[in-house]
Amino acid sequence: MTLIAGLDIGTSSVKLAVLTSEGTVIARATASYDTVHGPGGIVEQRPEDWWDAACRALADTGVADRIDALGVTGQMQDLIVVGAGGRSLRPALLYSDTRAGAQHERLRASIPEWERRTGNHQDLTNVAAKLAWLAEHEPRVLAEATQLFFGAAGYLAWRAGGRATCDVMTASTTGLLDIDARTWLVDAISAAGAPADRFPVLVGAVPGDAAAGTVSPTAAAELGVRAGIPVVVAPGDAGSATDGLVGSAPGDAYLYLGTTGWLAGVTAGAPAEPSPIHSLVLPGWNHRLRIGAVQSAGSAAAWARRTFFPRSDFADVEAAVAERVGDLSARPLCLPGLAGERTPVRDGHFRGAFVGVTDATDAVDHYLAVLTGVAMGLRHAAEAMQIRQTRIPAVGGAASSPAWRQILADVFDATIVTGDAEDPGCVSAARAAADAAGLGGGIRPLLGPGAEAEETHPGPARSAYARLLATHRELYPALAGTFHALAGMPPQAPYDE
């Protein structure tokens, strides 16, 4: 029996699934590690902890010595600096590290057409700014670097014995990838003061170009696997999650409802201009994974439960609202951005708002308005991305809400499907490894066509939502000036449409 392992190096732990070449999961394991948070936006992890966690997770499966290929995905937009002897010279600066604000502003002023050339709006979390911060504050570390990595998967695959690589999806999150030239952006590297000769090799420029190499004898002894098996770098975590859930063909899309929410979908070609919708390069360069994120999703719903049903638990609230999910007669429109917004506009000063409250509006209406506001924000993202599926999987903890699933079905005028969606990144990483190593194509997306799933179909309210969507979209520019004034900002254009 051929076994393929998929590793997903997440924000808090390594997740591992071992699958047969036909797609049956025979073992799972996880191993956690610490994150260090510090003043000024510091967020760091030790790369050695990722490696140790991978070793522990593989040992826990009990079948590590039978694995025939290893695929790796994980968090993107990190900065990992390796020195002589393969040791990391400092903890990794994670994707969420925001210490490099001043460096980001300097780079914005010095790199011609930075956002157009990278295909994305750039904020202070980009890797170019992190490199500039390191050049200014820890120049000795950068001078002693023998290799740089920008994603956890590239580091782990290299330490396992492969080449020093970066998949093109991870590269497209860094602010360092020239999407027209399809190589590293020289202007950004120079402006950041980074050593270009320490950059990893891009992989995934053509389909199937994902193999980093084979596991070395030294690494095999630590990981508990056989030396010489292929190690493959899959697309970064966002791409692997999408592929593991629904696939990577144009039109494939899913909804995620956690603390934040997003619609992730694959589109043919790239957008004409950068927008609030993230655009990540897929292997082969011809398609993009686009992600429209709503800043407050599950967090907004939790706020609404606390505020309007303070003595009720989740099940009680669901029961209280069940009969009125399709009743919009007294429901106000809602902007759910309690802590800023990312889609359909990117504006950190946005806040929540209810519009259209009457004396008939009660707690149920307010609660359902919040769920509806998130759903409409996600639908606006779908329109910007030109994703118009009639079947959309929904995952994340908040997708367990029947009320929210019905609202999503009505707002999207699509069947919302839920089902077994455990560890999609691991499944995709294993699939990438199986494909690259020629070990069969039996690993399928968890919620793709034909998968067992629960379905929620659109109801009569879909026509009412269709009429309200344009009005809801107009609230963003209409209220932007109000939110900026509340934040003490002078009158200005709040964002680019």
Short mmCIF file of C-alpha atoms in Angstrom, two decimals:
data_model
loop_
_atom_site.label_atom_id
_atom_site.label_comp_id
_atom_site.label_asym_id
_atom_site.label_seq_id
_atom_site.Cartn_x
_atom_site.Cartn_y
_atom_site.Cartn_z
CA MET A 1 0.00 0.00 0.00
CA THR A 2 1.38 3.39 -1.05
CA LEU A 3 1.29 6.02 1.70
CA ILE A 4 1.66 9.78 1.26
CA ALA A 5 2.00 12.24 4.15
CA GLY A 6 0.74 15.81 4.06
CA LEU A 7 2.15 18.30 6.60
CA ASP A 8 0.54 21.69 7.26
CA ILE A 9 2.66 24.06 9.37
CA GLY A 10 0.04 26.33 10.87
CA THR A 11 0.08 29.31 13.18
CA SER A 12 -0.11 27.24 16.36
CA SER A 13 0.69 23.67 15.37
CA VAL A 14 1.79 21.21 12.74
CA LYS A 15 -1.05 19.08 11.40
CA LEU A 16 -0.32 15.81 9.65
CA ALA A 17 -2.43 13.36 7.67
CA VAL A 18 -1.23 10.11 6.11
CA LEU A 19 -3.28 8.98 3.12
CA THR A 20 -3.26 6.05 0.77
CA SER A 21 -2.83 6.81 -2.92
CA GLU A 22 -6.61 6.22 -3.24
CA GLY A 23 -7.31 9.03 -0.76
CA THR A 24 -8.15 7.12 2.42
CA VAL A 25 -6.81 8.78 5.59
CA ILE A 26 -5.17 6.15 7.79
CA ALA A 27 -3.52 8.36 10.41
CA ARG A 28 -3.64 11.90 11.74
CA ALA A 29 -1.48 13.72 14.25
CA THR A 30 -0.79 17.22 15.50
CA ALA A 31 1.96 18.86 17.52
CA SER A 32 1.92 22.41 18.86
CA TYR A 33 4.53 25.11 19.46
CA ASP A 34 4.72 28.53 21.06
CA THR A 35 4.34 31.97 19.55
CA VAL A 36 6.11 34.97 21.08
CA HIS A 37 4.25 38.29 21.07
CA GLY A 38 6.09 41.47 21.98
CA PRO A 39 5.71 45.25 21.99
CA GLY A 40 5.45 47.15 18.75
CA GLY A 41 3.77 44.34 16.83
CA ILE A 42 6.35 41.59 17.36
CA VAL A 43 5.08 38.09 16.45
CA GLU A 44 7.74 35.37 16.25
CA GLN A 45 8.25 31.61 16.23
CA ARG A 46 11.37 29.43 16.24
CA PRO A 47 11.80 27.50 12.96
CA GLU A 48 13.40 24.71 14.98
CA ASP A 49 10.08 24.32 16.78
CA TRP A 50 8.36 23.65 13.44
CA TRP A 51 10.89 20.91 12.75
CA ASP A 52 10.58 19.37 16.20
CA ALA A 53 6.78 19.41 15.92
CA ALA A 54 6.95 17.70 12.52
CA CYS A 55 9.16 15.00 14.02
CA ARG A 56 6.72 14.47 16.91
CA ALA A 57 3.69 14.36 14.65
CA LEU A 58 5.28 11.81 12.31
CA ALA A 59 6.26 9.63 15.27
CA ASP A 60 2.71 9.76 16.60
CA THR A 61 1.26 8.29 13.40
CA GLY A 62 3.03 4.98 13.94
CA VAL A 63 3.54 4.58 10.18
CA ALA A 64 6.29 7.11 9.44
CA ASP A 65 8.71 4.42 8.26
CA ARG A 66 6.19 3.30 5.61
CA ILE A 67 5.61 6.72 4.03
CA ASP A 68 6.52 6.91 0.32
CA ALA A 69 6.37 10.70 -0.21
CA LEU A 70 6.09 13.82 1.91
CA GLY A 71 4.19 16.98 0.92
CA VAL A 72 4.49 20.19 2.91
CA THR A 73 2.38 23.36 3.06
CA GLY A 74 2.08 26.03 5.71
CA GLN A 75 1.95 29.63 6.78
CA MET A 76 3.10 32.19 4.22
CA GLN A 77 4.68 35.64 4.35
CA ASP A 78 7.19 34.80 7.10
CA LEU A 79 10.85 35.80 7.19
CA ILE A 80 13.24 32.99 8.15
CA VAL A 81 16.99 33.71 8.23
CA VAL A 82 19.39 30.76 8.16
CA GLY A 83 23.14 30.93 8.74
CA ALA A 84 26.14 28.64 8.51
CA GLY A 85 25.50 25.06 9.50
CA GLY A 86 21.80 25.37 8.75
CA ARG A 87 20.85 27.04 12.03
CA SER A 88 18.34 29.87 12.11
CA LEU A 89 20.01 33.12 13.17
CA ARG A 90 16.93 34.49 14.91
CA PRO A 91 13.25 33.60 15.38
CA ALA A 92 11.08 33.86 12.29
CA LEU A 93 9.11 37.08 11.82
CA LEU A 94 5.60 35.78 11.17
CA TYR A 95 3.12 37.02 8.57
CA SER A 96 1.19 38.86 11.31
CA ASP A 97 4.25 40.75 12.61
CA THR A 98 3.63 44.50 12.23
CA ARG A 99 6.84 46.05 13.58
CA ALA A 100 8.02 47.27 10.16
CA GLY A 101 5.56 50.14 9.69
CA ALA A 102 8.19 52.82 9.12
CA GLN A 103 10.09 50.62 6.67
CA HIS A 104 6.88 49.87 4.79
CA GLU A 105 6.17 53.57 4.30
CA ARG A 106 9.70 54.13 3.04
CA LEU A 107 9.38 51.27 0.55
CA ARG A 108 6.03 52.58 -0.68
CA ALA A 109 7.72 55.85 -1.59
CA SER A 110 10.78 54.27 -3.21
CA ILE A 111 9.55 51.31 -5.29
CA PRO A 112 7.98 52.38 -8.61
CA GLU A 113 4.46 50.97 -9.10
CA TRP A 114 5.01 48.51 -6.27
CA GLU A 115 1.40 47.41 -5.98
CA ARG A 116 0.82 47.03 -9.69
CA ARG A 117 4.03 45.05 -10.16
CA THR A 118 3.22 42.71 -7.28
CA GLY A 119 -0.49 42.48 -8.12
CA ASN A 120 -1.67 43.31 -4.58
CA HIS A 121 -2.18 46.17 -2.19
CA GLN A 122 0.78 46.15 0.19
CA ASP A 123 0.53 46.77 3.91
CA LEU A 124 3.09 46.80 6.70
CA THR A 125 3.07 42.97 7.07
CA ASN A 126 4.87 42.37 3.76
CA VAL A 127 8.22 40.57 3.79
CA ALA A 128 10.04 43.36 1.96
CA ALA A 129 9.34 45.66 4.93
CA LYS A 130 10.47 42.93 7.35
CA LEU A 131 13.75 42.62 5.46
CA ALA A 132 14.20 46.40 5.56
CA TRP A 133 13.56 46.35 9.32
CA LEU A 134 16.18 43.64 9.75
CA ALA A 135 18.67 45.57 7.62
CA GLU A 136 18.21 48.61 9.86
CA HIS A 137 17.93 46.99 13.29
CA GLU A 138 19.86 43.71 13.02
CA PRO A 139 22.29 44.19 10.12
CA ARG A 140 24.68 41.57 11.48
CA VAL A 141 21.98 38.90 11.22
CA LEU A 142 21.34 39.73 7.59
CA ALA A 143 25.08 39.88 6.85
CA GLU A 144 25.57 36.39 8.29
CA ALA A 145 22.62 34.90 6.42
CA THR A 146 23.40 32.07 4.04
CA GLN A 147 19.77 31.48 3.06
CA LEU A 148 16.42 33.25 3.35
CA PHE A 149 12.97 31.62 3.37
CA PHE A 150 9.55 33.25 3.15
CA GLY A 151 7.32 30.36 4.20
CA ALA A 152 7.45 27.59 6.77
CA ALA A 153 7.03 24.86 4.14
CA GLY A 154 10.09 25.97 2.17
CA TYR A 155 12.20 25.93 5.31
CA LEU A 156 11.03 22.49 6.42
CA ALA A 157 11.45 20.92 2.96
CA TRP A 158 14.99 22.36 2.75
CA ARG A 159 15.91 21.05 6.17
CA ALA A 160 14.56 17.65 5.14
CA GLY A 161 17.14 17.58 2.36
CA GLY A 162 15.58 19.44 -0.54
CA ARG A 163 16.53 22.60 -2.39
CA ALA A 164 15.96 26.03 -0.89
CA THR A 165 12.63 26.87 -2.52
CA CYS A 166 9.61 29.15 -2.30
CA ASP A 167 6.35 28.22 -4.01
CA VAL A 168 4.97 30.96 -6.25
CA MET A 169 1.84 31.38 -4.14
CA THR A 170 3.85 32.12 -1.01
CA ALA A 171 6.11 34.40 -3.05
CA SER A 172 3.08 36.39 -4.20
CA THR A 173 2.28 37.32 -0.57
CA THR A 174 5.70 38.82 0.15
CA GLY A 175 5.74 42.09 -1.78
CA LEU A 176 8.86 40.75 -3.47
CA LEU A 177 7.44 38.97 -6.55
CA ASP A 178 7.30 40.66 -9.95
CA ILE A 179 4.19 39.10 -11.47
CA ASP A 180 4.96 40.39 -14.97
CA ALA A 181 8.58 39.22 -15.06
CA ARG A 182 7.65 36.08 -13.07
CA THR A 183 10.68 36.40 -10.86
CA TRP A 184 11.81 38.24 -7.74
CA LEU A 185 11.28 42.01 -7.85
CA VAL A 186 14.77 43.49 -8.01
CA ASP A 187 13.65 47.01 -7.07
CA ALA A 188 12.04 45.78 -3.85
CA ILE A 189 15.04 43.64 -2.93
CA SER A 190 17.39 46.57 -3.45
CA ALA A 191 15.19 49.04 -1.58
CA ALA A 192 14.93 46.66 1.37
CA GLY A 193 18.72 46.22 1.52
CA ALA A 194 18.37 42.45 1.17
CA PRO A 195 20.95 40.03 -0.27
CA ALA A 196 19.41 38.79 -3.54
CA ASP A 197 21.82 35.85 -3.74
CA ARG A 198 20.29 34.40 -0.54
CA PHE A 199 16.77 34.19 -1.98
CA PRO A 200 15.16 30.76 -2.48
CA VAL A 201 14.42 29.29 -5.91
CA LEU A 202 10.85 29.80 -7.11
CA VAL A 203 8.93 26.57 -7.71
CA GLY A 204 5.51 26.07 -9.24
CA ALA A 205 6.21 28.36 -12.20
CA VAL A 206 4.97 25.48 -14.33
CA PRO A 207 2.49 22.79 -13.22
CA GLY A 208 4.20 19.87 -11.52
CA ASP A 209 7.34 21.83 -10.66
CA ALA A 210 7.00 21.37 -6.91
CA ALA A 211 9.56 18.75 -5.93
CA ALA A 212 12.18 20.17 -3.58
CA GLY A 213 14.29 16.99 -3.57
CA THR A 214 14.57 13.89 -1.42
CA VAL A 215 14.88 13.32 2.31
CA SER A 216 18.52 13.14 3.42
CA PRO A 217 19.81 10.33 5.67
CA THR A 218 20.35 12.77 8.55
CA ALA A 219 16.86 14.24 8.25
CA ALA A 220 15.32 10.79 7.79
CA ALA A 221 16.75 9.68 11.13
CA GLU A 222 15.15 12.67 12.86
CA LEU A 223 11.82 12.49 11.06
CA GLY A 224 11.53 8.72 11.32
CA VAL A 225 10.96 8.28 7.57
CA ARG A 226 13.04 6.43 4.98
CA ALA A 227 15.90 8.30 3.34
CA GLY A 228 15.44 9.11 -0.32
CA ILE A 229 11.66 9.58 -0.41
CA PRO A 230 10.48 12.66 -2.33
CA VAL A 231 9.73 15.87 -0.44
CA VAL A 232 7.40 18.28 -2.24
CA VAL A 233 6.53 21.91 -1.53
CA ALA A 234 2.80 22.45 -2.09
CA PRO A 235 1.24 25.92 -2.51
CA GLY A 236 1.03 27.94 0.72
CA ASP A 237 -1.71 27.35 3.25
CA ALA A 238 -4.44 29.43 1.57
CA GLY A 239 -3.97 27.63 -1.73
CA SER A 240 -3.69 24.21 -0.15
CA ALA A 241 -6.82 24.76 1.93
CA THR A 242 -8.76 25.67 -1.21
CA ASP A 243 -7.37 22.79 -3.22
CA GLY A 244 -7.99 20.32 -0.39
CA LEU A 245 -11.59 21.48 0.00
CA VAL A 246 -12.83 22.14 -3.53
CA GLY A 247 -9.96 21.97 -6.04
CA SER A 248 -7.86 24.43 -8.04
CA ALA A 249 -9.79 24.92 -11.27
CA PRO A 250 -11.33 28.28 -12.24
CA GLY A 251 -14.65 28.68 -10.45
CA ASP A 252 -13.76 26.44 -7.52
CA ALA A 253 -14.68 28.40 -4.38
CA TYR A 254 -15.61 28.05 -0.73
CA LEU A 255 -16.73 30.17 2.22
CA TYR A 256 -14.96 30.24 5.57
CA LEU A 257 -16.75 31.45 8.69
CA GLY A 258 -14.47 31.75 11.68
CA THR A 259 -13.52 34.76 13.78
CA THR A 260 -12.99 36.43 10.42
CA GLY A 261 -14.67 35.27 7.24
CA TRP A 262 -13.71 35.00 3.62
CA LEU A 263 -14.63 33.77 0.19
CA ALA A 264 -11.76 32.03 -1.56
CA GLY A 265 -12.09 31.29 -5.25
CA VAL A 266 -9.95 30.36 -8.24
CA THR A 267 -10.18 32.68 -11.24
CA ALA A 268 -8.77 32.45 -14.74
CA GLY A 269 -6.09 35.08 -15.19
CA ALA A 270 -5.17 37.99 -12.96
CA PRO A 271 -7.20 41.10 -12.07
CA ALA A 272 -6.46 44.19 -14.12
CA GLU A 273 -5.54 46.25 -11.05
CA PRO A 274 -4.78 45.57 -7.36
CA SER A 275 -7.89 45.66 -5.19
CA PRO A 276 -8.96 44.85 -1.62
CA ILE A 277 -9.36 41.26 -2.86
CA HIS A 278 -6.09 39.40 -2.29
CA SER A 279 -4.68 37.84 -5.46
CA LEU A 280 -2.30 34.90 -5.07
CA VAL A 281 -0.47 33.17 -7.90
CA LEU A 282 -1.34 29.52 -8.50
CA PRO A 283 1.17 27.01 -9.93
CA GLY A 284 1.53 27.60 -13.64
CA TRP A 285 0.89 31.37 -13.27
CA ASN A 286 -2.25 31.31 -15.45
CA HIS A 287 -4.79 31.28 -12.61
CA ARG A 288 -5.17 33.21 -9.37
CA LEU A 289 -6.54 32.34 -5.97
CA ARG A 290 -8.47 35.40 -4.89
CA ILE A 291 -9.59 35.91 -1.30
CA GLY A 292 -12.16 38.45 -0.22
CA ALA A 293 -12.05 38.73 3.57
CA VAL A 294 -14.67 40.20 5.91
CA GLN A 295 -12.82 41.37 9.00
CA SER A 296 -15.52 40.50 11.55
CA ALA A 297 -17.57 37.37 10.90
CA GLY A 298 -17.79 34.94 13.80
CA SER A 299 -16.54 37.70 16.08
CA ALA A 300 -19.44 39.94 15.00
CA ALA A 301 -21.93 37.11 15.55
CA ALA A 302 -20.48 36.46 19.02
CA TRP A 303 -20.84 40.17 19.83
CA ALA A 304 -24.46 40.09 18.68
CA ARG A 305 -25.23 37.04 20.84
CA ARG A 306 -23.68 38.69 23.90
CA THR A 307 -25.48 41.97 23.24
CA PHE A 308 -28.96 40.85 22.20
CA PHE A 309 -29.18 37.44 23.93
CA PRO A 310 -26.93 37.89 26.99
CA ARG A 311 -28.30 34.90 28.92
CA SER A 312 -28.63 32.46 26.03
CA ASP A 313 -26.16 29.95 24.65
CA PHE A 314 -25.60 29.23 20.96
CA ALA A 315 -28.31 26.54 20.72
CA ASP A 316 -30.90 28.73 22.43
CA VAL A 317 -30.18 31.63 20.08
CA GLU A 318 -30.45 29.38 17.04
CA ALA A 319 -33.82 28.11 18.27
CA ALA A 320 -35.03 31.67 18.94
CA VAL A 321 -34.26 32.92 15.44
CA ALA A 322 -35.06 29.80 13.41
CA GLU A 323 -38.61 30.76 12.42
CA ARG A 324 -37.65 34.30 11.35
CA VAL A 325 -34.58 33.67 9.20
CA GLY A 326 -36.57 34.47 6.06
CA ASP A 327 -38.48 37.44 7.50
CA LEU A 328 -36.83 40.72 6.44
CA SER A 329 -39.78 42.99 7.29
CA ALA A 330 -38.14 44.68 10.31
CA ARG A 331 -34.51 43.69 9.73
CA PRO A 332 -32.08 46.62 9.29
CA LEU A 333 -29.08 46.57 7.02
CA CYS A 334 -25.82 46.02 8.86
CA LEU A 335 -22.14 46.74 8.29
CA PRO A 336 -20.39 44.22 10.57
CA GLY A 337 -16.87 45.71 10.61
CA LEU A 338 -16.37 46.04 14.35
CA ALA A 339 -12.60 46.48 13.97
CA GLY A 340 -12.10 47.76 10.44
CA GLU A 341 -12.97 46.21 7.11
CA ARG A 342 -11.11 44.43 4.33
CA THR A 343 -13.85 43.63 1.78
CA PRO A 344 -15.39 45.20 -0.24
CA VAL A 345 -13.18 48.07 0.94
CA ARG A 346 -9.94 47.97 2.86
CA ASP A 347 -10.26 50.53 5.64
CA GLY A 348 -9.04 50.05 9.20
CA HIS A 349 -11.29 52.89 10.43
CA PHE A 350 -14.55 51.19 9.47
CA ARG A 351 -16.84 50.17 12.31
CA GLY A 352 -20.17 48.40 12.72
CA ALA A 353 -23.47 50.09 11.86
CA PHE A 354 -27.19 49.36 11.65
CA VAL A 355 -29.23 51.30 9.08
CA GLY A 356 -33.02 51.19 8.93
CA VAL A 357 -33.97 50.41 12.54
CA THR A 358 -37.68 50.95 13.34
CA ASP A 359 -39.84 50.51 16.43
CA ALA A 360 -40.65 47.01 15.12
CA THR A 361 -36.98 45.97 15.14
CA ASP A 362 -36.18 43.63 18.02
CA ALA A 363 -33.27 41.49 19.24
CA VAL A 364 -33.90 38.76 16.67
CA ASP A 365 -33.83 41.31 13.84
CA HIS A 366 -30.59 42.84 15.07
CA TYR A 367 -28.92 39.44 15.45
CA LEU A 368 -30.01 38.24 12.03
CA ALA A 369 -28.96 41.59 10.54
CA VAL A 370 -25.39 40.93 11.68
CA LEU A 371 -25.35 37.49 10.06
CA THR A 372 -26.86 39.03 6.93
CA GLY A 373 -24.28 41.84 6.88
CA VAL A 374 -21.43 39.32 6.86
CA ALA A 375 -23.14 37.29 4.14
CA MET A 376 -23.65 40.39 2.00
CA GLY A 377 -20.03 41.45 2.46
CA LEU A 378 -18.97 38.03 1.21
CA ARG A 379 -21.38 38.29 -1.71
CA HIS A 380 -19.83 41.65 -2.64
CA ALA A 381 -16.49 39.87 -2.73
CA ALA A 382 -17.96 37.20 -5.00
CA GLU A 383 -19.18 39.88 -7.41
CA ALA A 384 -15.75 41.54 -7.49
CA MET A 385 -14.14 38.15 -8.11
CA GLN A 386 -16.78 37.12 -10.65
CA ILE A 387 -17.48 33.94 -8.71
CA ARG A 388 -21.04 32.82 -9.41
CA GLN A 389 -21.28 29.21 -8.27
CA THR A 390 -24.57 27.46 -7.61
CA ARG A 391 -22.90 25.12 -5.10
CA ILE A 392 -20.60 26.61 -2.46
CA PRO A 393 -19.04 24.69 0.45
CA ALA A 394 -18.94 26.49 3.80
CA VAL A 395 -16.46 25.60 6.53
CA GLY A 396 -15.33 27.01 9.87
CA GLY A 397 -16.93 26.94 13.29
CA ALA A 398 -19.68 29.42 12.48
CA ALA A 399 -20.83 27.29 9.54
CA SER A 400 -22.49 25.07 12.16
CA SER A 401 -25.26 27.70 12.44
CA PRO A 402 -28.36 26.61 10.46
CA ALA A 403 -29.59 30.21 10.45
CA TRP A 404 -26.37 31.50 8.93
CA ARG A 405 -26.28 28.72 6.33
CA GLN A 406 -29.82 29.63 5.22
CA ILE A 407 -28.95 33.32 4.99
CA LEU A 408 -25.85 32.50 2.93
CA ALA A 409 -27.90 30.29 0.62
CA ASP A 410 -30.44 33.09 0.11
CA VAL A 411 -27.88 35.90 -0.28
CA PHE A 412 -25.74 33.90 -2.73
CA ASP A 413 -28.76 32.23 -4.39
CA ALA A 414 -26.71 29.04 -4.16
CA THR A 415 -26.78 25.70 -2.38
CA ILE A 416 -24.50 25.84 0.68
CA VAL A 417 -22.86 22.49 1.46
CA THR A 418 -21.17 21.41 4.67
CA GLY A 419 -19.50 18.16 5.58
CA ASP A 420 -16.21 16.53 6.57
CA ALA A 421 -13.58 19.20 5.99
CA GLU A 422 -10.88 18.09 8.39
CA ASP A 423 -7.32 19.17 7.56
CA PRO A 424 -7.77 20.21 3.90
CA GLY A 425 -4.24 21.62 3.78
CA CYS A 426 -2.81 18.22 4.69
CA VAL A 427 -4.95 16.54 2.04
CA SER A 428 -3.78 19.00 -0.61
CA ALA A 429 -0.12 18.68 0.41
CA ALA A 430 -0.41 14.90 0.13
CA ARG A 431 -2.09 15.28 -3.25
CA ALA A 432 0.72 17.54 -4.49
CA ALA A 433 3.30 15.00 -3.30
CA ALA A 434 1.47 12.10 -4.96
CA ASP A 435 1.22 14.02 -8.25
CA ALA A 436 4.87 15.14 -8.24
CA ALA A 437 6.11 11.65 -7.37
CA GLY A 438 3.82 9.85 -9.82
CA LEU A 439 2.09 7.89 -7.08
CA GLY A 440 -1.46 8.02 -8.42
CA GLY A 441 -4.29 10.52 -8.57
CA GLY A 442 -6.84 9.10 -6.17
CA ILE A 443 -6.73 11.89 -3.57
CA ARG A 444 -9.78 14.10 -4.12
CA PRO A 445 -11.03 17.40 -2.60
CA LEU A 446 -13.01 16.86 0.59
CA LEU A 447 -16.07 18.86 -0.45
CA GLY A 448 -15.78 18.71 -4.22
CA PRO A 449 -18.55 17.42 -6.50
CA GLY A 450 -19.69 13.98 -5.44
CA ALA A 451 -18.58 14.34 -1.81
CA GLU A 452 -21.03 13.46 0.94
CA ALA A 453 -22.39 16.73 2.31
CA GLU A 454 -25.39 18.38 3.96
CA GLU A 455 -27.13 20.85 1.67
CA THR A 456 -28.95 24.10 2.46
CA HIS A 457 -30.96 25.40 -0.49
CA PRO A 458 -32.09 28.96 -1.26
CA GLY A 459 -35.55 29.89 0.00
CA PRO A 460 -38.15 32.53 -0.86
CA ALA A 461 -36.10 35.35 0.73
CA ARG A 462 -33.50 35.21 -2.04
CA SER A 463 -35.47 37.65 -4.21
CA ALA A 464 -35.59 40.21 -1.39
CA TYR A 465 -31.85 39.91 -0.84
CA ALA A 466 -31.23 40.38 -4.55
CA ARG A 467 -33.00 43.73 -4.36
CA LEU A 468 -31.08 44.83 -1.25
CA LEU A 469 -27.54 43.93 -2.30
CA ALA A 470 -26.87 47.11 -4.32
CA THR A 471 -28.25 49.28 -1.51
CA HIS A 472 -26.04 47.51 1.02
CA ARG A 473 -22.96 48.00 -1.17
CA GLU A 474 -23.63 51.75 -1.32
CA LEU A 475 -23.41 52.01 2.48
CA TYR A 476 -19.62 51.59 2.41
CA PRO A 477 -18.80 54.85 0.60
CA ALA A 478 -21.81 56.58 2.17
CA LEU A 479 -20.63 55.96 5.75
CA ALA A 480 -16.86 56.07 5.22
CA GLY A 481 -16.66 59.79 5.97
CA THR A 482 -18.60 59.29 9.20
CA PHE A 483 -16.25 56.57 10.39
CA HIS A 484 -13.20 58.67 9.53
CA ALA A 485 -14.64 61.65 11.39
CA LEU A 486 -15.29 59.48 14.47
CA ALA A 487 -11.64 58.42 14.30
CA GLY A 488 -10.55 62.05 14.32
CA MET A 489 -9.26 62.01 10.77
CA PRO A 490 -9.48 65.04 8.48
CA PRO A 491 -11.85 64.84 5.49
CA GLN A 492 -10.25 62.76 2.76
CA ALA A 493 -10.94 60.14 0.17
CA PRO A 494 -11.30 57.09 2.42
CA TYR A 495 -10.14 54.48 -0.03
CA ASP A 496 -9.75 53.75 -3.72
CA GLU A 497 -12.79 52.22 -5.31
#
